[in-house]
CSV table of C-alpha atoms and ligand atoms in Angstrom, one decimal:
chain,number,residue,atom,x,y,z
A,1,MET,CA,7.2,-13.3,-4.6
A,2,LYS,CA,6.3,-10.8,-1.8
A,3,TYR,CA,6.1,-7.0,-2.0
A,4,ILE,CA,7.0,-4.6,0.8
A,5,SER,CA,6.2,-0.9,1.3
A,6,THR,CA,9.0,1.7,0.9
A,7,ARG,CA,7.9,3.1,4.3
A,8,GLY,CA,8.5,-0.1,6.1
A,9,GLN,CA,5.1,-0.7,7.7
A,10,GLY,CA,2.3,-3.2,7.2
A,11,GLU,CA,2.5,-6.8,6.2
A,12,PRO,CA,4.2,-7.9,2.9
A,13,LYS,CA,1.6,-8.6,0.2
A,14,ASP,CA,1.5,-11.0,-2.8
A,15,PHE,CA,1.1,-9.9,-6.4
A,16,GLN,CA,-2.7,-9.9,-6.3
A,17,GLY,CA,-2.6,-7.8,-3.1
A,18,VAL,CA,-0.4,-5.1,-4.6
A,19,LEU,CA,-2.3,-5.1,-7.9
A,20,LEU,CA,-5.6,-4.3,-6.0
A,21,ALA,CA,-4.0,-1.9,-3.5
A,22,GLY,CA,-1.9,0.5,-5.5
A,23,LEU,CA,-0.5,2.6,-2.7
A,24,ALA,CA,0.5,0.9,0.5
A,25,GLU,CA,-1.4,1.6,3.7
A,26,ASP,CA,1.5,3.5,5.3
A,27,GLY,CA,1.5,5.9,2.2
A,28,GLY,CA,4.5,4.1,0.7
A,29,LEU,CA,4.9,2.3,-2.6
A,30,TYR,CA,5.2,-1.4,-3.1
A,31,VAL,CA,8.4,-2.9,-4.3
A,32,PRO,CA,9.5,-6.6,-4.6
A,33,GLU,CA,11.2,-7.9,-1.5
A,34,SER,CA,13.9,-9.1,-3.8
A,35,LEU,CA,14.3,-9.2,-7.6
A,36,PRO,CA,14.2,-12.4,-9.7
A,37,GLN,CA,17.7,-12.9,-11.2
A,38,PHE,CA,18.2,-13.7,-14.9
A,39,SER,CA,21.7,-15.1,-15.6
A,40,ALA,CA,23.5,-14.4,-18.9
A,41,ASP,CA,22.5,-18.0,-20.0
A,42,LYS,CA,18.9,-17.4,-19.1
A,43,ILE,CA,18.9,-14.1,-21.0
A,44,SER,CA,20.6,-15.7,-24.0
A,45,SER,CA,17.8,-18.3,-24.1
A,46,LEU,CA,15.2,-15.5,-24.5
A,47,LYS,CA,16.8,-14.3,-27.8
A,48,GLY,CA,14.4,-14.3,-30.7
A,49,LEU,CA,11.2,-14.7,-28.7
A,50,PRO,CA,8.2,-12.7,-30.0
A,51,TYR,CA,7.2,-9.9,-27.7
A,52,ASN,CA,4.3,-11.7,-26.0
A,53,GLU,CA,6.4,-14.8,-25.2
A,54,LEU,CA,9.2,-12.7,-23.8
A,55,ALA,CA,6.7,-10.7,-21.7
A,56,PHE,CA,5.4,-13.9,-20.2
A,57,GLU,CA,9.0,-15.0,-19.2
A,58,ILE,CA,9.7,-11.6,-17.6
A,59,ILE,CA,6.4,-11.1,-15.9
A,60,LYS,CA,5.8,-14.6,-14.5
A,61,PRO,CA,8.2,-14.4,-11.6
A,62,PHE,CA,6.6,-11.1,-10.4
A,63,VAL,CA,3.1,-12.7,-10.5
A,64,GLY,CA,4.6,-15.4,-8.3
A,65,GLY,CA,2.0,-18.1,-9.0
A,66,THR,CA,-1.0,-16.0,-8.0
A,67,ILE,CA,-2.4,-16.3,-11.6
A,68,ALA,CA,-2.4,-19.5,-13.6
A,69,ASP,CA,0.3,-19.6,-16.3
A,70,ASP,CA,-2.1,-20.2,-19.2
A,71,LYS,CA,-4.4,-17.3,-18.1
A,72,LEU,CA,-1.4,-15.0,-17.7
A,73,GLN,CA,-0.1,-15.9,-21.2
A,74,GLN,CA,-3.6,-15.4,-22.6
A,75,MET,CA,-3.9,-11.9,-21.1
A,76,ILE,CA,-0.5,-10.9,-22.3
A,77,ASN,CA,-1.4,-12.2,-25.8
A,78,ASP,CA,-4.6,-10.2,-25.8
A,79,SER,CA,-2.9,-7.0,-24.5
A,80,TYR,CA,-0.2,-6.9,-27.2
A,81,GLY,CA,-2.4,-8.4,-29.9
A,82,SER,CA,-4.2,-5.1,-29.9
A,83,PHE,CA,-1.1,-3.2,-31.1
A,84,SER,CA,-0.9,-2.1,-34.7
A,85,HIS,CA,2.8,-3.1,-35.3
A,86,LYS,CA,3.7,-6.8,-35.4
A,87,ALA,CA,7.0,-6.2,-33.5
A,88,VAL,CA,4.9,-4.5,-30.8
A,89,ALA,CA,7.9,-2.4,-29.8
A,90,PRO,CA,9.9,-1.9,-33.0
A,91,LEU,CA,13.4,-0.4,-33.0
A,92,GLN,CA,14.3,2.2,-35.6
A,93,GLN,CA,17.9,3.0,-36.2
A,94,LEU,CA,18.8,6.8,-36.3
A,95,ASP,CA,22.5,6.7,-36.4
A,96,ALA,CA,25.4,4.2,-36.1
A,97,ASN,CA,24.8,3.6,-32.4
A,98,GLN,CA,21.5,5.2,-31.9
A,99,TRP,CA,18.0,3.8,-31.9
A,100,VAL,CA,14.5,4.7,-30.9
A,101,MET,CA,12.2,2.1,-29.6
A,102,GLU,CA,8.6,3.0,-30.7
A,103,LEU,CA,6.3,2.4,-27.8
A,104,PHE,CA,3.3,4.1,-29.4
A,105,HIS,CA,1.7,1.4,-31.5
A,106,GLY,CA,-1.0,0.6,-28.9
A,107,PRO,CA,-4.6,1.7,-29.0
A,108,THR,CA,-4.0,5.2,-27.6
A,109,LEU,CA,-0.7,5.9,-29.3
A,110,ALA,CA,1.5,6.3,-26.2
A,111,PHE,CA,3.7,3.9,-24.2
A,112,LYS,CA,1.2,3.7,-21.3
A,113,ASP,CA,-0.8,1.2,-23.3
A,114,PHE,CA,1.9,-1.4,-22.6
A,115,ALA,CA,1.1,-1.3,-18.9
A,116,LEU,CA,-2.6,-0.4,-19.0
A,117,GLN,CA,-3.8,-2.9,-21.6
A,118,LEU,CA,-2.4,-5.6,-19.3
A,119,LEU,CA,-3.5,-3.9,-16.0
A,120,GLY,CA,-7.1,-3.7,-17.1
A,121,ARG,CA,-7.1,-7.4,-17.9
A,122,LEU,CA,-5.4,-8.4,-14.7
A,123,LEU,CA,-7.9,-6.5,-12.7
A,124,ASP,CA,-10.8,-7.9,-14.5
A,125,HIS,CA,-9.5,-11.4,-14.1
A,126,VAL,CA,-8.7,-11.1,-10.4
A,127,LEU,CA,-12.0,-9.4,-9.6
A,128,THR,CA,-14.0,-12.0,-11.5
A,129,GLU,CA,-12.3,-14.7,-9.6
A,130,ARG,CA,-13.1,-13.0,-6.3
A,131,ASN,CA,-16.6,-11.9,-7.4
A,132,GLU,CA,-15.8,-8.3,-6.4
A,133,LYS,CA,-16.2,-4.9,-7.9
A,134,ALA,CA,-13.8,-2.0,-7.8
A,135,VAL,CA,-13.6,1.7,-8.4
A,136,VAL,CA,-10.6,2.7,-10.5
A,137,LEU,CA,-9.4,6.2,-9.7
A,138,GLY,CA,-6.6,7.9,-11.4
A,139,ALA,CA,-5.1,11.3,-12.3
A,140,THR,CA,-3.7,12.0,-15.7
A,141,SER,CA,-1.5,14.7,-17.3
A,142,GLY,CA,-2.7,13.4,-20.6
A,143,ASP,CA,-1.8,9.9,-21.7
A,144,THR,CA,-2.5,7.8,-18.6
A,145,GLY,CA,-6.2,8.6,-18.7
A,146,SER,CA,-7.0,7.4,-22.2
A,147,ALA,CA,-4.8,4.3,-21.8
A,148,ALA,CA,-6.5,3.4,-18.5
A,149,ILE,CA,-9.9,4.0,-20.0
A,150,GLU,CA,-9.1,1.8,-23.0
A,151,GLY,CA,-7.7,-0.9,-20.6
A,152,CYS,CA,-10.8,-0.9,-18.3
A,153,ARG,CA,-13.8,0.1,-20.4
A,154,HIS,CA,-14.8,-3.5,-21.2
A,155,SER,CA,-14.7,-4.8,-17.6
A,156,GLU,CA,-18.0,-5.3,-15.8
A,157,HIS,CA,-16.2,-5.3,-12.5
A,158,LEU,CA,-14.8,-1.8,-12.8
A,159,GLU,CA,-16.1,1.8,-12.6
A,160,ILE,CA,-13.4,4.1,-13.8
A,161,PHE,CA,-13.0,7.8,-12.8
A,162,ILE,CA,-10.2,9.8,-14.4
A,163,LEU,CA,-9.2,13.2,-13.3
A,164,HIS,CA,-7.5,15.5,-15.8
A,165,PRO,CA,-6.4,19.2,-15.3
A,166,TYR,CA,-9.1,21.3,-17.0
A,167,GLN,CA,-7.8,22.9,-20.3
A,168,ARG,CA,-4.3,21.6,-19.7
A,169,VAL,CA,-4.2,18.4,-21.8
A,170,SER,CA,-4.0,18.5,-25.6
A,171,GLU,CA,-7.2,18.3,-27.6
A,172,VAL,CA,-6.4,14.9,-29.0
A,173,GLN,CA,-5.6,13.7,-25.5
A,174,ARG,CA,-8.8,15.0,-24.1
A,175,ARG,CA,-10.9,13.6,-26.9
A,176,GLN,CA,-9.3,10.2,-26.6
A,177,MET,CA,-10.7,10.1,-23.1
A,178,THR,CA,-14.0,11.9,-23.3
A,179,THR,CA,-15.3,10.3,-26.5
A,180,ILE,CA,-15.3,6.9,-24.8
A,181,LEU,CA,-19.0,6.7,-23.8
A,182,ASP,CA,-19.2,3.3,-22.0
A,183,LYS,CA,-21.3,3.6,-18.9
A,184,ASN,CA,-18.5,2.7,-16.5
A,185,VAL,CA,-16.3,5.5,-17.8
A,186,HIS,CA,-16.3,8.9,-15.9
A,187,ASN,CA,-14.1,11.7,-17.0
A,188,ILE,CA,-13.6,14.7,-14.7
A,189,ALA,CA,-11.9,17.9,-15.5
A,190,ILE,CA,-10.5,19.5,-12.3
A,191,LYS,CA,-9.9,23.2,-12.2
A,192,GLY,CA,-6.3,22.9,-11.2
A,193,ASN,CA,-3.0,21.4,-12.4
A,194,PHE,CA,-1.9,17.8,-12.7
A,195,ASP,CA,-0.4,17.8,-9.2
A,196,ASP,CA,-3.7,19.0,-7.7
A,197,CYS,CA,-5.4,16.0,-9.4
A,198,GLN,CA,-2.7,13.6,-8.2
A,199,ASP,CA,-3.0,15.0,-4.6
A,200,MET,CA,-6.8,14.5,-4.6
A,201,VAL,CA,-6.4,10.9,-5.8
A,202,LYS,CA,-3.8,10.3,-3.1
A,203,GLN,CA,-6.2,11.7,-0.4
A,204,CYS,CA,-9.0,9.6,-1.6
A,205,PHE,CA,-6.8,6.5,-1.2
A,206,ALA,CA,-5.7,7.6,2.2
A,207,ASP,CA,-9.3,7.9,3.5
A,208,GLN,CA,-11.7,5.6,1.7
A,209,SER,CA,-14.5,6.0,4.2
A,210,PHE,CA,-16.6,8.0,1.6
A,211,LEU,CA,-17.0,4.8,-0.4
A,212,PRO,CA,-19.9,2.3,0.1
A,213,GLU,CA,-18.9,-0.8,2.0
A,214,ASN,CA,-17.2,-3.7,0.1
A,215,THR,CA,-16.1,-1.3,-2.7
A,216,ARG,CA,-12.4,-1.1,-3.2
A,217,LEU,CA,-10.4,1.7,-4.7
A,218,VAL,CA,-7.8,0.7,-7.3
A,219,ALA,CA,-4.9,2.8,-8.5
A,220,VAL,CA,-4.0,2.9,-12.1
A,221,ASN,CA,-1.3,5.6,-12.1
A,222,SER,CA,2.3,4.4,-12.1
A,223,ILE,CA,2.4,3.9,-8.4
A,224,ASN,CA,0.7,0.6,-9.2
A,225,TRP,CA,3.5,-2.0,-9.3
A,226,ALA,CA,1.8,-3.9,-12.1
A,227,ARG,CA,2.5,-1.0,-14.4
A,228,ILE,CA,6.2,-1.0,-13.7
A,229,MET,CA,6.2,-4.7,-14.1
A,230,ALA,CA,4.8,-4.6,-17.6
A,231,GLN,CA,7.3,-1.9,-18.6
A,232,ILE,CA,10.3,-4.0,-17.7
A,233,VAL,CA,9.7,-6.2,-20.7
A,234,TYR,CA,10.6,-3.8,-23.4
A,235,TYR,CA,14.0,-3.0,-21.9
A,236,PHE,CA,14.8,-6.7,-22.3
A,237,TYR,CA,13.3,-6.7,-25.8
A,238,ALA,CA,15.6,-3.8,-26.8
A,239,GLY,CA,18.6,-5.4,-25.2
A,240,LEU,CA,18.0,-8.7,-26.8
A,241,ASN,CA,17.6,-7.1,-30.2
A,242,LEU,CA,20.9,-5.2,-29.9
A,243,GLY,CA,23.2,-8.1,-28.7
A,244,THR,CA,22.5,-8.6,-25.0
A,245,PRO,CA,23.9,-10.3,-22.9
A,246,GLU,CA,27.2,-9.8,-24.6
A,247,GLN,CA,26.5,-6.2,-25.4
A,248,ALA,CA,25.4,-3.6,-22.8
A,249,VAL,CA,22.9,-1.0,-23.8
A,250,SER,CA,22.0,2.5,-22.5
A,251,PHE,CA,18.6,4.0,-22.4
A,252,SER,CA,17.4,7.6,-22.7
A,253,VAL,CA,13.9,8.0,-21.2
A,254,PRO,CA,11.6,11.0,-21.4
A,255,THR,CA,10.6,11.2,-17.8
A,256,GLY,CA,7.9,12.7,-15.6
A,257,ASN,CA,6.7,10.5,-12.8
A,258,PHE,CA,9.8,8.3,-13.0
A,259,GLY,CA,7.8,5.1,-13.7
A,260,ASP,CA,9.1,4.2,-17.1
A,261,ILE,CA,12.8,4.7,-16.3
A,262,PHE,CA,12.3,2.9,-13.0
A,263,ALA,CA,11.3,-0.2,-15.0
A,264,GLY,CA,14.7,0.1,-16.7
A,265,TYR,CA,16.4,0.2,-13.3
A,266,ILE,CA,14.6,-2.9,-12.3
A,267,ALA,CA,15.5,-4.7,-15.6
A,268,ARG,CA,19.2,-3.9,-14.7
A,269,GLY,CA,18.6,-5.2,-11.2
A,270,MET,CA,17.4,-8.5,-12.7
A,271,GLY,CA,20.6,-8.9,-14.7
A,272,LEU,CA,20.1,-7.0,-18.0
A,273,PRO,CA,23.4,-5.4,-18.9
A,274,VAL,CA,22.5,-1.6,-18.8
A,275,ASP,CA,25.3,0.9,-19.0
A,276,LYS,CA,23.5,4.2,-18.4
A,277,LEU,CA,20.0,5.3,-17.7
A,278,ILE,CA,19.3,8.9,-18.9
A,279,VAL,CA,16.5,10.9,-17.3
A,280,ALA,CA,15.3,13.4,-19.9
A,281,THR,CA,13.1,16.1,-18.6
A,282,ASN,CA,11.4,19.2,-19.9
A,283,ASN,CA,11.4,22.5,-17.9
A,284,ASN,CA,9.8,20.6,-15.0
A,285,ASP,CA,13.2,19.5,-14.0
A,286,ILE,CA,13.1,18.4,-10.4
A,287,LEU,CA,14.8,15.1,-11.3
A,288,HIS,CA,17.4,16.8,-13.4
A,289,ARG,CA,18.3,19.1,-10.5
A,290,PHE,CA,18.6,16.0,-8.3
A,291,PHE,CA,20.9,14.1,-10.6
A,292,GLN,CA,23.0,17.2,-11.3
A,293,ASN,CA,23.1,18.8,-7.8
A,294,ASN,CA,21.6,16.4,-5.3
A,295,ASP,CA,18.8,19.0,-5.0
A,296,TYR,CA,15.3,17.4,-5.1
A,297,ARG,CA,13.1,20.5,-4.5
A,298,LYS,CA,9.5,21.1,-5.3
A,299,GLU,CA,9.1,24.1,-7.5
A,300,SER,CA,6.2,25.6,-9.4
A,301,LEU,CA,4.7,23.9,-12.5
A,302,HIS,CA,5.6,24.9,-16.0
A,303,GLN,CA,3.3,24.2,-18.9
A,304,THR,CA,5.3,22.9,-21.8
A,305,LEU,CA,4.9,21.4,-25.3
A,306,SER,CA,5.4,17.9,-23.6
A,307,PRO,CA,2.5,18.0,-21.2
A,308,SER,CA,2.7,14.3,-20.2
A,309,MET,CA,6.0,15.2,-18.4
A,310,ASP,CA,4.6,18.3,-16.7
A,311,ILE,CA,4.9,17.4,-13.0
A,312,MET,CA,6.3,19.0,-9.9
A,313,VAL,CA,7.2,15.9,-8.0
A,314,SER,CA,7.9,12.4,-9.4
A,315,SER,CA,5.9,9.9,-7.4
A,316,ASN,CA,7.9,6.8,-8.4
A,317,PHE,CA,11.2,8.4,-7.3
A,318,GLU,CA,10.4,7.2,-3.8
A,319,ARG,CA,11.1,3.7,-5.0
A,320,LEU,CA,14.7,4.7,-6.0
A,321,LEU,CA,15.1,6.7,-2.8
A,322,PHE,CA,14.2,3.5,-0.9
A,323,ASP,CA,17.2,1.7,-2.5
A,324,MET,CA,19.4,4.7,-1.9
A,325,HIS,CA,18.5,4.5,1.8
A,326,LYS,CA,19.6,0.8,1.9
A,327,ARG,CA,15.9,-0.2,1.9
A,328,ASP,CA,15.4,1.2,5.4
A,329,GLY,CA,11.6,1.9,5.7
A,330,ALA,CA,11.9,3.8,8.9
A,331,SER,CA,14.3,6.4,7.5
A,332,MET,CA,12.2,6.6,4.4
A,333,HIS,CA,9.2,7.4,6.5
A,334,GLU,CA,11.1,10.2,8.1
A,335,LEU,CA,12.4,11.5,4.8
A,336,MET,CA,9.0,11.6,3.1
A,337,ASP,CA,7.4,13.3,6.1
A,338,LYS,CA,10.1,15.9,5.9
A,339,PHE,CA,9.6,16.3,2.2
A,340,GLN,CA,5.9,16.8,2.8
A,341,LYS,CA,6.7,19.7,5.2
A,342,THR,CA,9.7,21.3,3.5
A,343,GLY,CA,9.4,20.3,-0.2
A,344,THR,CA,13.1,19.3,-0.4
A,345,ILE,CA,15.2,16.1,-0.3
A,346,GLN,CA,18.9,15.7,-0.2
A,347,VAL,CA,20.6,12.3,0.1
A,348,SER,CA,24.0,11.5,1.5
A,349,ASP,CA,26.9,12.3,-0.7
A,350,THR,CA,27.9,8.6,-0.9
A,351,ALA,CA,24.4,7.5,-1.9
A,352,TRP,CA,24.2,10.3,-4.5
A,353,GLN,CA,27.6,9.5,-6.1
A,354,ASP,CA,26.7,5.9,-6.2
A,355,ILE,CA,23.4,6.4,-8.0
A,356,LYS,CA,25.1,8.9,-10.4
A,357,SER,CA,27.4,6.1,-11.7
A,358,LEU,CA,24.2,4.6,-13.3
A,359,PHE,CA,21.9,7.6,-13.9
A,360,ASP,CA,22.5,10.9,-15.7
A,361,SER,CA,20.1,13.6,-16.8
A,362,CYS,CA,19.4,16.3,-19.3
A,363,ARG,CA,16.8,19.1,-19.4
A,364,SER,CA,15.3,20.5,-22.6
A,365,ASP,CA,13.2,23.6,-22.9
A,366,ASP,CA,10.4,23.9,-25.6
A,367,GLN,CA,12.7,25.7,-28.0
A,368,GLN,CA,15.4,23.0,-27.7
A,369,VAL,CA,12.7,20.4,-28.2
A,370,CYS,CA,11.4,22.0,-31.4
A,371,GLU,CA,15.0,22.4,-32.7
A,372,THR,CA,15.6,18.7,-32.1
A,373,ILE,CA,12.5,17.7,-33.9
A,374,THR,CA,13.4,19.9,-36.9
A,375,GLU,CA,17.0,18.7,-37.1
A,376,LEU,CA,16.3,15.1,-36.6
A,377,ASN,CA,13.7,15.3,-39.4
A,378,ALA,CA,16.1,17.0,-41.7
A,379,ASN,CA,18.9,14.5,-41.1
A,380,THR,CA,17.0,11.2,-40.9
A,381,ALA,CA,13.4,12.0,-42.0
A,382,TYR,CA,12.3,10.7,-38.6
A,383,LEU,CA,9.4,12.5,-37.0
A,384,ALA,CA,9.7,12.5,-33.2
A,385,ASP,CA,7.0,13.7,-30.8
A,386,PRO,CA,8.0,16.4,-28.3
A,387,HIS,CA,8.5,13.9,-25.4
A,388,THR,CA,10.6,11.6,-27.4
A,389,ALA,CA,12.6,14.7,-28.6
A,390,THR,CA,13.8,15.4,-25.0
A,391,GLY,CA,15.2,11.9,-25.0
A,392,ILE,CA,16.9,12.3,-28.3
A,393,ARG,CA,18.4,15.6,-27.4
A,394,ALA,CA,19.8,14.1,-24.1
A,395,VAL,CA,21.7,11.5,-26.1
A,396,GLN,CA,23.3,14.2,-28.2
A,397,GLU,CA,23.9,16.6,-25.4
A,398,LEU,CA,25.6,13.9,-23.2
A,399,ASP,CA,27.4,12.5,-26.3
A,400,LEU,CA,26.4,9.0,-25.3
A,401,ALA,CA,26.3,7.0,-28.5
A,402,ARG,CA,30.1,6.5,-28.8
A,403,GLU,CA,30.7,3.0,-27.7
A,404,THR,CA,27.5,1.7,-26.3
A,405,PRO,CA,24.3,1.5,-28.3
A,406,VAL,CA,21.7,4.0,-26.9
A,407,VAL,CA,18.0,3.5,-27.2
A,408,THR,CA,15.7,6.4,-26.8
A,409,LEU,CA,12.2,5.4,-25.8
A,410,ALA,CA,9.7,7.0,-28.2
A,411,THR,CA,6.9,7.4,-25.7
A,412,ALA,CA,4.2,8.9,-27.9
A,413,HIS,CA,3.1,9.1,-31.6
A,414,PRO,CA,3.8,12.6,-33.0
A,415,VAL,CA,0.1,12.9,-34.0
A,416,LYS,CA,-0.9,13.4,-30.4
A,417,PHE,CA,1.1,16.6,-30.1
A,418,PRO,CA,0.6,18.6,-33.4
A,419,GLU,CA,1.3,21.9,-31.7
A,420,ALA,CA,5.0,21.1,-31.2
A,421,ILE,CA,5.3,19.6,-34.7
A,422,VAL,CA,4.0,22.8,-36.2
A,423,LYS,CA,6.2,24.9,-34.1
A,424,ALA,CA,9.1,22.8,-35.3
A,425,GLY,CA,8.2,24.0,-38.8
A,426,LEU,CA,6.8,20.6,-40.0
A,427,ASN,CA,3.5,19.4,-41.1
A,428,ALA,CA,1.3,17.8,-38.4
A,429,PRO,CA,0.7,14.2,-39.3
A,430,SER,CA,-2.9,13.1,-39.7
A,431,LEU,CA,-4.7,10.8,-37.3
A,432,PRO,CA,-4.4,7.0,-38.0
A,433,HIS,CA,-7.3,5.3,-39.6
A,434,HIS,CA,-9.0,4.1,-36.5
A,435,MET,CA,-9.1,7.6,-35.0
A,436,ALA,CA,-9.8,9.6,-38.1
A,437,ASP,CA,-13.2,10.9,-36.9
A,438,LEU,CA,-11.9,11.7,-33.4
A,439,HIS,CA,-12.7,15.4,-33.7
A,440,ASP,CA,-16.3,14.7,-34.7
A,441,ARG,CA,-17.2,12.2,-31.9
A,442,GLU,CA,-19.5,13.1,-29.1
A,443,GLU,CA,-17.7,14.1,-25.8
A,444,ARG,CA,-18.8,13.5,-22.2
A,445,TYR,CA,-17.1,14.9,-19.1
A,446,ASP,CA,-17.8,17.0,-16.1
A,447,ILE,CA,-15.9,20.0,-14.8
A,448,LEU,CA,-15.3,20.1,-11.0
A,449,GLU,CA,-13.7,22.7,-8.6
A,450,ASN,CA,-10.4,21.7,-7.1
A,451,ASP,CA,-12.0,20.5,-3.9
A,452,LEU,CA,-11.7,17.1,-2.4
A,453,ASN,CA,-15.2,16.9,-0.9
A,454,ILE,CA,-16.8,17.9,-4.2
A,455,LEU,CA,-14.9,15.0,-5.8
A,456,LYS,CA,-15.9,12.5,-3.1
A,457,ASP,CA,-19.6,13.5,-3.4
A,458,TYR,CA,-19.3,13.1,-7.2
A,459,ILE,CA,-17.9,9.6,-6.9
A,460,GLN,CA,-20.4,8.6,-4.2
A,461,ASN,CA,-23.3,9.7,-6.2
A,462,THR,CA,-22.3,8.1,-9.5
S,501,PLP,C1,3.7,9.4,-19.1
S,501,PLP,C2,4.5,9.8,-20.2
S,501,PLP,C3,5.9,10.1,-20.0
S,501,PLP,C4,6.5,10.1,-18.6
S,501,PLP,O1,6.6,8.7,-18.1
S,501,PLP,P1,6.8,8.5,-16.5
S,501,PLP,O2,6.7,7.1,-16.3
S,501,PLP,O3,5.7,9.3,-15.8
S,501,PLP,O4,8.2,9.1,-16.2
S,501,PLP,C5,6.7,10.5,-21.1
S,501,PLP,N1,6.2,10.6,-22.3
S,501,PLP,C6,4.9,10.3,-22.6
S,501,PLP,C7,4.4,10.5,-23.9
S,501,PLP,C8,4.0,9.9,-21.5
S,501,PLP,O5,2.7,9.7,-21.8
């Protein structure tokens, strides 16, 4: 299995290469040269497997022999063994044809644990084998940071630096990061918004000369292919539980950076029968505007009750654009350069129509999110978090669950976002047992100006 950059330059890399690189040298994102194909018979043979065994079957072809099978299975077992629900990704039925798949039973109570529990172990394994050390650098709008820290904190080969926008993540989210006091964990609050943080991370990757020699920078945000890879698994898991391959399934996905839903797109490309993929956004609706009007245009950032989806641009969208441009790296290079200058992208009408046959979208503002939480709770007693609620509302709004089963990905536990739950007129749930004292734990983080050089100095001197 080889991986190529969406911007067409540089040599193809193997799995270990893309795991350690994150972003490609030409500024593009790595994608598989071609996807492993799972026939209907092969998919049938996966029915009934426990989550960790299914994960091995799906992930193995992407690793392409660069990690021994028994080691890979062990890391997968350890990753999902830390989840508090035996099914790992349990499905709850809401209606005749409607389900939620709960992806929040990992250590930090959001779906990002699926990828980052495994990513931390993969990095540790590969670096141990190579006898190397690495600096993990990432930006978070909330959930990535804590999941990455949980995934990396035990590795002796990693120093981890996580940037979050100062005073723009929820209290629970911040404390889940800043109360981890391991020596290799460094939390930085940047006086700016999430996109400022993400830009700084990108610029550090583009020019790594500030780092000491022989130290490598590793990306843990969803531009890292290994994260997408781990997320493909639960699409298969949902499908298999709902009658795949005979039965097609649709998915509604609360979306920010387009990583989670892109994994669903890849699952479909591998042979999973997926009918529709629904992009559910909050008021940060750049993707909704694209799927409705072919208008991908950077606008200002809105703070919402679903902060993990508060983004201006969706970094993984470039991977879909690459396919929409017939995988032509040269024209992608041009397109992304133009986007950098003008802040807008439009694709050809044919390409847009084509992608619309698979994707649809729906935007929900804070009020609609709260109404959805309230109504759903009144009708089913289910308590959805505000991110999940955007997905559930999209299913209702687009009237999807008529013939095809629809699965909304429940991306976070409602306890992480009490503000929205209270606004919805419900009681905020209490923290689960292992986090009950979160608000009493000691915190450690530094606040830095929104300035690249200050950040580079900080990393250098740590
Ligand atoms: C990260 C996150 C999202 C958005 O996922 P993307 O892969 O960035 O599209 C949605 N909900 C929650 C709770 C998240 O943490």
